[in-house]
mmCIF file of the C-alpha atoms, coordinates in Angstrom:
data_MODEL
# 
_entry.id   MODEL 
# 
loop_
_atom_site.group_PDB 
_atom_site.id 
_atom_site.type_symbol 
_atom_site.label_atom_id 
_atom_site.label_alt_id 
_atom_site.label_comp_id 
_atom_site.label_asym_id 
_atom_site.label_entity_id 
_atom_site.label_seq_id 
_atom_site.pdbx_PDB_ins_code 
_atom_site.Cartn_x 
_atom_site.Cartn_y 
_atom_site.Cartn_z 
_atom_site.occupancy 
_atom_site.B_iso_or_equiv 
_atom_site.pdbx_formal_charge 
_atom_site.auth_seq_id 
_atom_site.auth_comp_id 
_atom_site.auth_asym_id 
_atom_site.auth_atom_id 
_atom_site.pdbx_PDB_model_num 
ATOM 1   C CA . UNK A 1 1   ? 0.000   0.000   0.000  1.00 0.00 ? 1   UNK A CA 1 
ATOM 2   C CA . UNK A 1 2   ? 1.265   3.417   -0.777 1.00 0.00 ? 2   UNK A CA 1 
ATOM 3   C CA . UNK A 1 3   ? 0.322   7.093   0.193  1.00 0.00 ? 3   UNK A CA 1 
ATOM 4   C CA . UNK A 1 4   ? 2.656   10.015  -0.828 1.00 0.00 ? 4   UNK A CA 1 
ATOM 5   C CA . UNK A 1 5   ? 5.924   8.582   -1.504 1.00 0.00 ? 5   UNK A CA 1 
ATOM 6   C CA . UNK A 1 6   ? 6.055   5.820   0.976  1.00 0.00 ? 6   UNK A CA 1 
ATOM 7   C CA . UNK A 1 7   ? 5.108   1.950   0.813  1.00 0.00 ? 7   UNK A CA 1 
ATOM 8   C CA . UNK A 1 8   ? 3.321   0.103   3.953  1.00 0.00 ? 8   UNK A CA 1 
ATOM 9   C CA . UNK A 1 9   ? 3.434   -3.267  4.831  1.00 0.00 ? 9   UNK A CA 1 
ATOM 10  C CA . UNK A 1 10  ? 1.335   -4.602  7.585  1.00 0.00 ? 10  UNK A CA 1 
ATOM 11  C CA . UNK A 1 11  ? 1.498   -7.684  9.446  1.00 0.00 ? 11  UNK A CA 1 
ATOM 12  C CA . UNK A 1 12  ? -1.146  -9.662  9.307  1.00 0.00 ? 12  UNK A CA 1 
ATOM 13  C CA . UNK A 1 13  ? -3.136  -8.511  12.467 1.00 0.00 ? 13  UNK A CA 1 
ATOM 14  C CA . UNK A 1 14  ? -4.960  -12.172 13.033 1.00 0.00 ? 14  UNK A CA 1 
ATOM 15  C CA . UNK A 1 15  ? -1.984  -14.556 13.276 1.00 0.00 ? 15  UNK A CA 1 
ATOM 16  C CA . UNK A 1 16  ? 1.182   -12.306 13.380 1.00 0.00 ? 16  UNK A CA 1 
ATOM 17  C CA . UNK A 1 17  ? 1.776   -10.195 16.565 1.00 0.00 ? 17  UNK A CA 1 
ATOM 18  C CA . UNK A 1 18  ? 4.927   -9.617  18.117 1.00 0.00 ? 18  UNK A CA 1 
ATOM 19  C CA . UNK A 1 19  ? 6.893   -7.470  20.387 1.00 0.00 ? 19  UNK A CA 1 
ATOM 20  C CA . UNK A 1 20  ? 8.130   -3.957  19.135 1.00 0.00 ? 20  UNK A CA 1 
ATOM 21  C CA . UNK A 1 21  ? 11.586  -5.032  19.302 1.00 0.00 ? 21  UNK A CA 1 
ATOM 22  C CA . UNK A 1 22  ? 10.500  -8.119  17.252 1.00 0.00 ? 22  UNK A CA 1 
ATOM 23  C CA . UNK A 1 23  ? 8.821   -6.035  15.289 1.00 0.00 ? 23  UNK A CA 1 
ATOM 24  C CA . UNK A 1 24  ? 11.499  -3.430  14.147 1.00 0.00 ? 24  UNK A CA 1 
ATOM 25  C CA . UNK A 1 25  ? 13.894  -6.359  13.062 1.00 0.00 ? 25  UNK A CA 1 
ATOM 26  C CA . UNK A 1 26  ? 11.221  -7.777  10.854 1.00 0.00 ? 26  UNK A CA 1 
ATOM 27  C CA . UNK A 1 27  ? 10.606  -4.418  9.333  1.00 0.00 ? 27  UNK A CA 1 
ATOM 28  C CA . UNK A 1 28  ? 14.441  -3.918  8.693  1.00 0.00 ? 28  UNK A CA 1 
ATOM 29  C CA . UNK A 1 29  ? 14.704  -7.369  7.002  1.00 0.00 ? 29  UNK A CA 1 
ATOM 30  C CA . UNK A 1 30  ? 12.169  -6.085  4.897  1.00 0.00 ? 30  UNK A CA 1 
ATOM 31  C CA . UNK A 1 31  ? 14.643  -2.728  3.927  1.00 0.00 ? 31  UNK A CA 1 
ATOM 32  C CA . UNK A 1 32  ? 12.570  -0.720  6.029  1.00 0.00 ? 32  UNK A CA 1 
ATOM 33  C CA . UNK A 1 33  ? 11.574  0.269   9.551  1.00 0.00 ? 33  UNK A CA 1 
ATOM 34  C CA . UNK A 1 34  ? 8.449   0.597   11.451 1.00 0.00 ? 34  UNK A CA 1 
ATOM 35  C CA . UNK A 1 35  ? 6.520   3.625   10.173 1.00 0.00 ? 35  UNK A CA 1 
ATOM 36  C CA . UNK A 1 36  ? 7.116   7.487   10.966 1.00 0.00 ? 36  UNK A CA 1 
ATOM 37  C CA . UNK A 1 37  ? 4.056   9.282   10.868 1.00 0.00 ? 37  UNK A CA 1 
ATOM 38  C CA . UNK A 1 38  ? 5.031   12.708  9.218  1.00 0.00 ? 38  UNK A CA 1 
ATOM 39  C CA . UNK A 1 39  ? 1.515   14.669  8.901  1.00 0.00 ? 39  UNK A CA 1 
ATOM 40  C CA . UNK A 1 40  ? -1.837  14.279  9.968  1.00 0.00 ? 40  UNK A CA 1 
ATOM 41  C CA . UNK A 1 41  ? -3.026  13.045  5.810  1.00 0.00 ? 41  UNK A CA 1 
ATOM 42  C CA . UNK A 1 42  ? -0.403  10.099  6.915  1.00 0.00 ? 42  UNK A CA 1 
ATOM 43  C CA . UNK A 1 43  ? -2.393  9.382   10.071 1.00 0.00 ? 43  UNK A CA 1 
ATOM 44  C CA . UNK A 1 44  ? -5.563  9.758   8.588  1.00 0.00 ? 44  UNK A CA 1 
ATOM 45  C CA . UNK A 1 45  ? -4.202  7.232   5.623  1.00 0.00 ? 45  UNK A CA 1 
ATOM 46  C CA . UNK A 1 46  ? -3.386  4.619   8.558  1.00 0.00 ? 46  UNK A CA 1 
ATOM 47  C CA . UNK A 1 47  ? -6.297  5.081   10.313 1.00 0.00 ? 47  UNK A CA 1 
ATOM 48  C CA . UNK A 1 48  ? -8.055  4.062   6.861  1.00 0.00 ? 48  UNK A CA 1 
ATOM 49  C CA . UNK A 1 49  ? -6.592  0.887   6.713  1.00 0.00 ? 49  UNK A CA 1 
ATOM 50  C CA . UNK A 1 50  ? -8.846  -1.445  7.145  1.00 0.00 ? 50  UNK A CA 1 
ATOM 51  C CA . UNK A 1 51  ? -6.232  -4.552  8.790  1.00 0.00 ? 51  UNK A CA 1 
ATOM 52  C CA . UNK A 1 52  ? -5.247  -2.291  11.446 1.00 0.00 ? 52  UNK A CA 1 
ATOM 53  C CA . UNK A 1 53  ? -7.255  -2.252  14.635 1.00 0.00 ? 53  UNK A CA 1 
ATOM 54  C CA . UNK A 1 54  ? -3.789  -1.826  16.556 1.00 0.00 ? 54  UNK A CA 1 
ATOM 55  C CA . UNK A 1 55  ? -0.377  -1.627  15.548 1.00 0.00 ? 55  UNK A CA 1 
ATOM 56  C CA . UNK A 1 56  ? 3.513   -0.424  16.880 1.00 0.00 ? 56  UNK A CA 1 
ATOM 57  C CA . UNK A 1 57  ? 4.836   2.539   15.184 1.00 0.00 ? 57  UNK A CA 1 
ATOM 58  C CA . UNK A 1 58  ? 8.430   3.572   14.846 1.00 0.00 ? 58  UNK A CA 1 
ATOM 59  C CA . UNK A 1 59  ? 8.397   5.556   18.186 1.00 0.00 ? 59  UNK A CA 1 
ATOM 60  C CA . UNK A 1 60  ? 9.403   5.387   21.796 1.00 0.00 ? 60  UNK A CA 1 
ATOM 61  C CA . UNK A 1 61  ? 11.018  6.733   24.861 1.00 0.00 ? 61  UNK A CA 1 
ATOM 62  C CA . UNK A 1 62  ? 13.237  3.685   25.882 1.00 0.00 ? 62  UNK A CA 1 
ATOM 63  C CA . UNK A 1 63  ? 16.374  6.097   25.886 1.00 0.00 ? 63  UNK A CA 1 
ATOM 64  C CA . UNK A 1 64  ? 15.237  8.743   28.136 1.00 0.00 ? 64  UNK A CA 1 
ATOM 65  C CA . UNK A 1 65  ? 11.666  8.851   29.360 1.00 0.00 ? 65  UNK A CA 1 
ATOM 66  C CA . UNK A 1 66  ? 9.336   11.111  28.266 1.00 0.00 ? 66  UNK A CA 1 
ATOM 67  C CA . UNK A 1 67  ? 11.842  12.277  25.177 1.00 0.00 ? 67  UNK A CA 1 
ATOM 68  C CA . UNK A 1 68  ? 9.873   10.626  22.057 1.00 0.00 ? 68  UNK A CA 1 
ATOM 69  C CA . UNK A 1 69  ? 12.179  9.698   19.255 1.00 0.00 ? 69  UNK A CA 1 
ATOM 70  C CA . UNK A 1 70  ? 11.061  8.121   16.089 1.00 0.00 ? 70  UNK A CA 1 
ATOM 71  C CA . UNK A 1 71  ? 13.132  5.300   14.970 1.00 0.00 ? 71  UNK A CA 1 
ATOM 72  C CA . UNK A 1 72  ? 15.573  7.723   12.960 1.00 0.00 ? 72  UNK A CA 1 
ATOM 73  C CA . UNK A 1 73  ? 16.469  9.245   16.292 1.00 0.00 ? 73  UNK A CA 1 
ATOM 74  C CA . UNK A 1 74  ? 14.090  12.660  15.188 1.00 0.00 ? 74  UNK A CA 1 
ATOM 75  C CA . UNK A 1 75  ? 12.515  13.603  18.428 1.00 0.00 ? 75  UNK A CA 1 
ATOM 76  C CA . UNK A 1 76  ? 8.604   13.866  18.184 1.00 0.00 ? 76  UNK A CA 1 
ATOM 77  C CA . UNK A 1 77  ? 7.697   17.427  17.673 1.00 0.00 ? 77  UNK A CA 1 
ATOM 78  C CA . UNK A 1 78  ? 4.161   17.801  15.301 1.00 0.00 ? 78  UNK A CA 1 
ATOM 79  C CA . UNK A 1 79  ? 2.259   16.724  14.716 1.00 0.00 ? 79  UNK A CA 1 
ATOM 80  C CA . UNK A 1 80  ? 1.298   14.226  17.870 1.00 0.00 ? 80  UNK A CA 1 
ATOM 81  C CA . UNK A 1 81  ? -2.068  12.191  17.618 1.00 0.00 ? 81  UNK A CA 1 
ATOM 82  C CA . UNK A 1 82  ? -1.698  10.720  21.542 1.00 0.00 ? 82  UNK A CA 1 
ATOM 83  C CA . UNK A 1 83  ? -5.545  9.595   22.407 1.00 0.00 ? 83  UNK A CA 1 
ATOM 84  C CA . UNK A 1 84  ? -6.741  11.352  26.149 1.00 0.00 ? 84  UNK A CA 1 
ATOM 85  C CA . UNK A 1 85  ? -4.628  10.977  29.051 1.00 0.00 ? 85  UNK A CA 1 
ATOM 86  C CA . UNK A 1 86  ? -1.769  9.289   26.696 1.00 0.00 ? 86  UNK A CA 1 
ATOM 87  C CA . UNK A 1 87  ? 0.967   9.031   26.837 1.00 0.00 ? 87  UNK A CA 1 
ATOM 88  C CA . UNK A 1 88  ? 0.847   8.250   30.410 1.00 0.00 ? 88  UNK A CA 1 
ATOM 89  C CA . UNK A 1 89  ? 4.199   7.156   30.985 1.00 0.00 ? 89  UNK A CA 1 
ATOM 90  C CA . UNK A 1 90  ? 2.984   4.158   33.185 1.00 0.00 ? 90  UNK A CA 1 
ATOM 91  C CA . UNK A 1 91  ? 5.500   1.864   34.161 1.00 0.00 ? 91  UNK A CA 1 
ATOM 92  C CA . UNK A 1 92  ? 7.601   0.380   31.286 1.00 0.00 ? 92  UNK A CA 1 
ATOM 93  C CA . UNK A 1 93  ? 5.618   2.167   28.670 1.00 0.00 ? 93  UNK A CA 1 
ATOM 94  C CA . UNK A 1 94  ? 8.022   2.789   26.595 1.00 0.00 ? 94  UNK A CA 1 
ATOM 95  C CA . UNK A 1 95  ? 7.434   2.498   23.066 1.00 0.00 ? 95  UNK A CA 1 
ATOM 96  C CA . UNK A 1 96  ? 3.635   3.373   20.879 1.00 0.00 ? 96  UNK A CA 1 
ATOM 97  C CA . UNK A 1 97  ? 0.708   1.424   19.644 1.00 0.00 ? 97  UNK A CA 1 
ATOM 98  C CA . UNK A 1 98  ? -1.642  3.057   17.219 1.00 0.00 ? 98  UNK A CA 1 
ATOM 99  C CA . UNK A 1 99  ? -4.460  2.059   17.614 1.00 0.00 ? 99  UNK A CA 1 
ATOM 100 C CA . UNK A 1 100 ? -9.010  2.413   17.044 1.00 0.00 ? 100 UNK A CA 1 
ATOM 101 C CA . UNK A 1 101 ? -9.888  2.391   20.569 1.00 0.00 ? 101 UNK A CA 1 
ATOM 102 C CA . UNK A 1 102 ? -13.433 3.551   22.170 1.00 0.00 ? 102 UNK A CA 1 
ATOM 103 C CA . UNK A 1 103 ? -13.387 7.156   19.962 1.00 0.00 ? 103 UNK A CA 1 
ATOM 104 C CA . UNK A 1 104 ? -12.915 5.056   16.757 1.00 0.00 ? 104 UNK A CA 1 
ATOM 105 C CA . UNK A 1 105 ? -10.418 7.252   15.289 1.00 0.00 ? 105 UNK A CA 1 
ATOM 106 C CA . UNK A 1 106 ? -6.522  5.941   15.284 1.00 0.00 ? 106 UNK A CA 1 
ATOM 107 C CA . UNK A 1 107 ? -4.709  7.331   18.474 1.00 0.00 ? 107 UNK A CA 1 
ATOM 108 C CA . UNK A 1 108 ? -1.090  7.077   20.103 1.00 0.00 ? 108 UNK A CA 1 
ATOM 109 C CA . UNK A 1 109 ? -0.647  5.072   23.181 1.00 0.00 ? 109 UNK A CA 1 
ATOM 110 C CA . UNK A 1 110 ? 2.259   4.562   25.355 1.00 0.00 ? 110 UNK A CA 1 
ATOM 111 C CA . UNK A 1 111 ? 2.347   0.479   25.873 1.00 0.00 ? 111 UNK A CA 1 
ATOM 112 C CA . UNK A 1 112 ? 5.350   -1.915  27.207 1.00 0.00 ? 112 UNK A CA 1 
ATOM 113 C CA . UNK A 1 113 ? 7.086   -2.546  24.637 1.00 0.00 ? 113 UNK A CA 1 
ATOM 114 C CA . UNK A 1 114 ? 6.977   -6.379  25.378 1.00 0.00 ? 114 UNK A CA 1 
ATOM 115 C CA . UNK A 1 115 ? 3.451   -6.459  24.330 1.00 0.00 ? 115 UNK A CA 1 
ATOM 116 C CA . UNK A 1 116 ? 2.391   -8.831  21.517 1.00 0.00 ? 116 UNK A CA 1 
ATOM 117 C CA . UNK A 1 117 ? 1.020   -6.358  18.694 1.00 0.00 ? 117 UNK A CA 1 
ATOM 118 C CA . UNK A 1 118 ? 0.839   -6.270  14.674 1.00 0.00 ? 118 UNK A CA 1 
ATOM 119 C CA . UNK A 1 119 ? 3.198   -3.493  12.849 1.00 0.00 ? 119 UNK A CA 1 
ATOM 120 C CA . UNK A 1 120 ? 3.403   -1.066  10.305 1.00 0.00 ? 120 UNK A CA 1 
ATOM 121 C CA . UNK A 1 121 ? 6.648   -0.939  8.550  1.00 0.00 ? 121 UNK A CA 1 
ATOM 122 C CA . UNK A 1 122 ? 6.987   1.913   5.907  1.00 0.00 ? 122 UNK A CA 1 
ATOM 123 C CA . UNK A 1 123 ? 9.702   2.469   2.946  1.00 0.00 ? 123 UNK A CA 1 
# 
């Protein structure tokens, strides 16, 4: 799937999940890394894809918390798309699911990164 000049592949939500450190390997096998989401037409794009209830993006905290850095070490500046009360920087919440929770809409939250999830990688 494309959108702008970048190409998404998405684990298949029903029978591959995986941790986010899992999950970045597979998407650098794959020449690319888990996805940086640039603008809110890329979010919007995401949230339109219909395999994706929730899925780890290329960003995290794991170096120091509360300093968001997308997977090519650019900090998080604009624009952010954290759902209410998120990120909450509960305990070992480092690294970011998004996901359609109860608003319906794709959001950002925090989650331990050990969680079993699907991915987005993007080229």
């Amino acid at each position: 799937m494309g959108f702008e000049r970048s190409c998404y592949h998405i684990s298949t939500s029903y029978t591959k999940k995986n941790t986010w450190g899992y999950a970045k390997q597979d998407c650098l096998k794959r020449g690319a890394d888990l996805v940086i989401i640039n603008s809110k037409e890329e979010q919007t794009f995401i949230n339109g894809l219909n395999d994706v209830s929730e899925a780890w993006i290329g960003l995290t905290d794991s170096v120091t918390e509360g300093t968001w850095k997308w997977v090519d070490g650019t900090p998080l500046t604009t624009p952010r798309f954290w759902a209410s009360l998120q990120p909450n920087g509960g305990r070992g919440e480092n690294c970011v699911l998004f996901g359609h929770w109860s608003s319906g809409q794709g959001t950002w939250h925090d989650y331990p990164c050990s969680y079993n999830s699907s991915w987005i990688c993007e080229i």
